[in-house]
Amino acid sequence: FHKLFLEEGERQNFYERLSRLEKNLADTDEKQILKSIRKQMDQLLYLELTNFHAITKGADFDIQDLESIHSRFDPTQHELMARIEDLIKEDVSRGQTLKHSH
């Protein structure tokens, strides 16, 4: 965990690190905990997307209109996810710069 999430965490996204950790675990209880965390993270992602759409579309938003983050049917949602990814990359880069400047 320490190596994947703290030492190497800035080079890979969260889900890649979580997958690697799951593959390295021998204890099934630990794997179940990680699967539960993964499911909760996915639920939070879609809850936040629902909030985003509810704010931007107001009363016109129907929960059945929520798209997968991997689909490109909703350009606004796709733009939001792309922008978030860009910001994460900027933050990682900024963190690396700060880390190496001290």
Tab-separated table of C-alpha atoms in Angstrom:
chain	number	residue	atom	x	y	z
A	1	PHE	CA	0.000	0.000	0.000
A	2	HIS	CA	2.701	2.462	1.012
A	3	LYS	CA	4.622	1.969	-2.226
A	4	LEU	CA	1.574	2.135	-4.534
A	5	PHE	CA	-0.307	4.976	-2.892
A	6	LEU	CA	2.389	7.138	-1.361
A	7	GLU	CA	5.673	6.591	-3.147
A	8	GLU	CA	4.356	5.943	-6.672
A	9	GLY	CA	0.953	7.555	-6.301
A	10	GLU	CA	1.703	10.560	-8.431
A	11	ARG	CA	2.559	8.521	-11.527
A	12	GLN	CA	-0.615	6.444	-11.826
A	13	ASN	CA	-4.277	7.197	-11.397
A	14	PHE	CA	-6.141	5.932	-8.360
A	15	TYR	CA	-7.919	3.066	-10.112
A	16	GLU	CA	-4.698	1.695	-11.603
A	17	ARG	CA	-3.068	1.708	-8.183
A	18	LEU	CA	-6.113	0.099	-6.581
A	19	SER	CA	-6.099	-2.681	-9.209
A	20	ARG	CA	-2.421	-3.382	-8.620
A	21	LEU	CA	-2.981	-3.511	-4.877
A	22	GLU	CA	-5.893	-5.941	-5.286
A	23	LYS	CA	-3.747	-8.253	-7.420
A	24	ASN	CA	-0.980	-8.274	-4.802
A	25	LEU	CA	-3.224	-9.125	-1.860
A	26	ALA	CA	-3.463	-12.717	-0.746
A	27	ASP	CA	-6.019	-12.160	2.037
A	28	THR	CA	-9.587	-12.264	0.722
A	29	ASP	CA	-10.868	-10.001	3.514
A	30	GLU	CA	-8.521	-7.254	2.361
A	31	LYS	CA	-9.654	-7.740	-1.234
A	32	GLN	CA	-13.285	-7.413	-0.178
A	33	ILE	CA	-12.510	-4.167	1.618
A	34	LEU	CA	-10.814	-2.784	-1.498
A	35	LYS	CA	-13.735	-3.856	-3.698
A	36	SER	CA	-16.063	-2.067	-1.320
A	37	ILE	CA	-13.915	1.077	-1.502
A	38	ARG	CA	-13.889	0.887	-5.305
A	39	LYS	CA	-17.687	0.581	-5.411
A	40	GLN	CA	-18.098	3.505	-3.015
A	41	MET	CA	-15.752	5.660	-5.121
A	42	ASP	CA	-17.790	4.840	-8.242
A	43	GLN	CA	-21.017	5.681	-6.423
A	44	LEU	CA	-19.585	9.005	-5.263
A	45	LEU	CA	-18.484	9.829	-8.800
A	46	TYR	CA	-21.967	9.306	-10.198
A	47	LEU	CA	-23.578	11.117	-7.284
A	48	GLU	CA	-21.382	14.121	-8.023
A	49	LEU	CA	-22.242	13.936	-11.729
A	50	THR	CA	-25.922	13.854	-10.783
A	51	ASN	CA	-25.426	16.977	-8.669
A	52	PHE	CA	-23.603	18.671	-11.544
A	53	HIS	CA	-26.433	17.951	-13.954
A	54	ALA	CA	-29.101	18.936	-11.449
A	55	ILE	CA	-27.414	22.312	-11.005
A	56	THR	CA	-26.763	22.950	-14.693
A	57	LYS	CA	-30.081	21.660	-16.019
A	58	GLY	CA	-32.309	22.357	-13.025
A	59	ALA	CA	-35.802	20.886	-13.121
A	60	ASP	CA	-35.182	19.651	-16.697
A	61	PHE	CA	-32.748	16.996	-15.471
A	62	ASP	CA	-34.115	13.456	-15.416
A	63	ILE	CA	-32.019	10.919	-13.499
A	64	GLN	CA	-32.501	8.491	-16.397
A	65	ASP	CA	-30.490	10.891	-18.579
A	66	LEU	CA	-27.302	10.311	-16.563
A	67	GLU	CA	-24.645	8.853	-18.862
A	68	SER	CA	-21.647	6.670	-18.173
A	69	ILE	CA	-18.407	8.591	-17.691
A	70	HIS	CA	-17.041	6.579	-20.616
A	71	SER	CA	-19.767	7.583	-23.052
A	72	ARG	CA	-19.463	10.721	-25.123
A	73	PHE	CA	-23.192	11.268	-25.594
A	74	ASP	CA	-23.318	14.186	-23.162
A	75	PRO	CA	-20.792	16.821	-24.299
A	76	THR	CA	-21.135	18.858	-21.088
A	77	GLN	CA	-20.371	15.856	-18.909
A	78	HIS	CA	-17.489	14.841	-21.177
A	79	GLU	CA	-16.060	18.369	-20.983
A	80	LEU	CA	-16.379	18.339	-17.187
A	81	MET	CA	-14.560	15.006	-16.868
A	82	ALA	CA	-11.810	16.152	-19.254
A	83	ARG	CA	-11.356	19.380	-17.295
A	84	ILE	CA	-11.149	17.491	-14.002
A	85	GLU	CA	-8.508	15.187	-15.490
A	86	ASP	CA	-6.519	18.222	-16.687
A	87	LEU	CA	-6.679	19.796	-13.238
A	88	ILE	CA	-5.525	16.596	-11.570
A	89	LYS	CA	-2.541	16.437	-13.944
A	90	GLU	CA	-1.713	20.086	-13.199
A	91	ASP	CA	-1.904	19.452	-9.458
A	92	VAL	CA	0.342	16.388	-9.731
A	93	SER	CA	2.834	18.363	-11.805
A	94	ARG	CA	2.719	21.264	-9.350
A	95	GLY	CA	3.211	18.833	-6.459
A	96	GLN	CA	6.255	17.328	-8.165
A	97	THR	CA	7.712	20.789	-8.692
A	98	LEU	CA	7.154	21.734	-5.050
A	99	LYS	CA	8.499	18.382	-3.856
A	100	HIS	CA	11.739	18.757	-5.805
A	101	SER	CA	12.253	22.423	-5.024
A	102	HIS	CA	12.650	21.879	-1.282
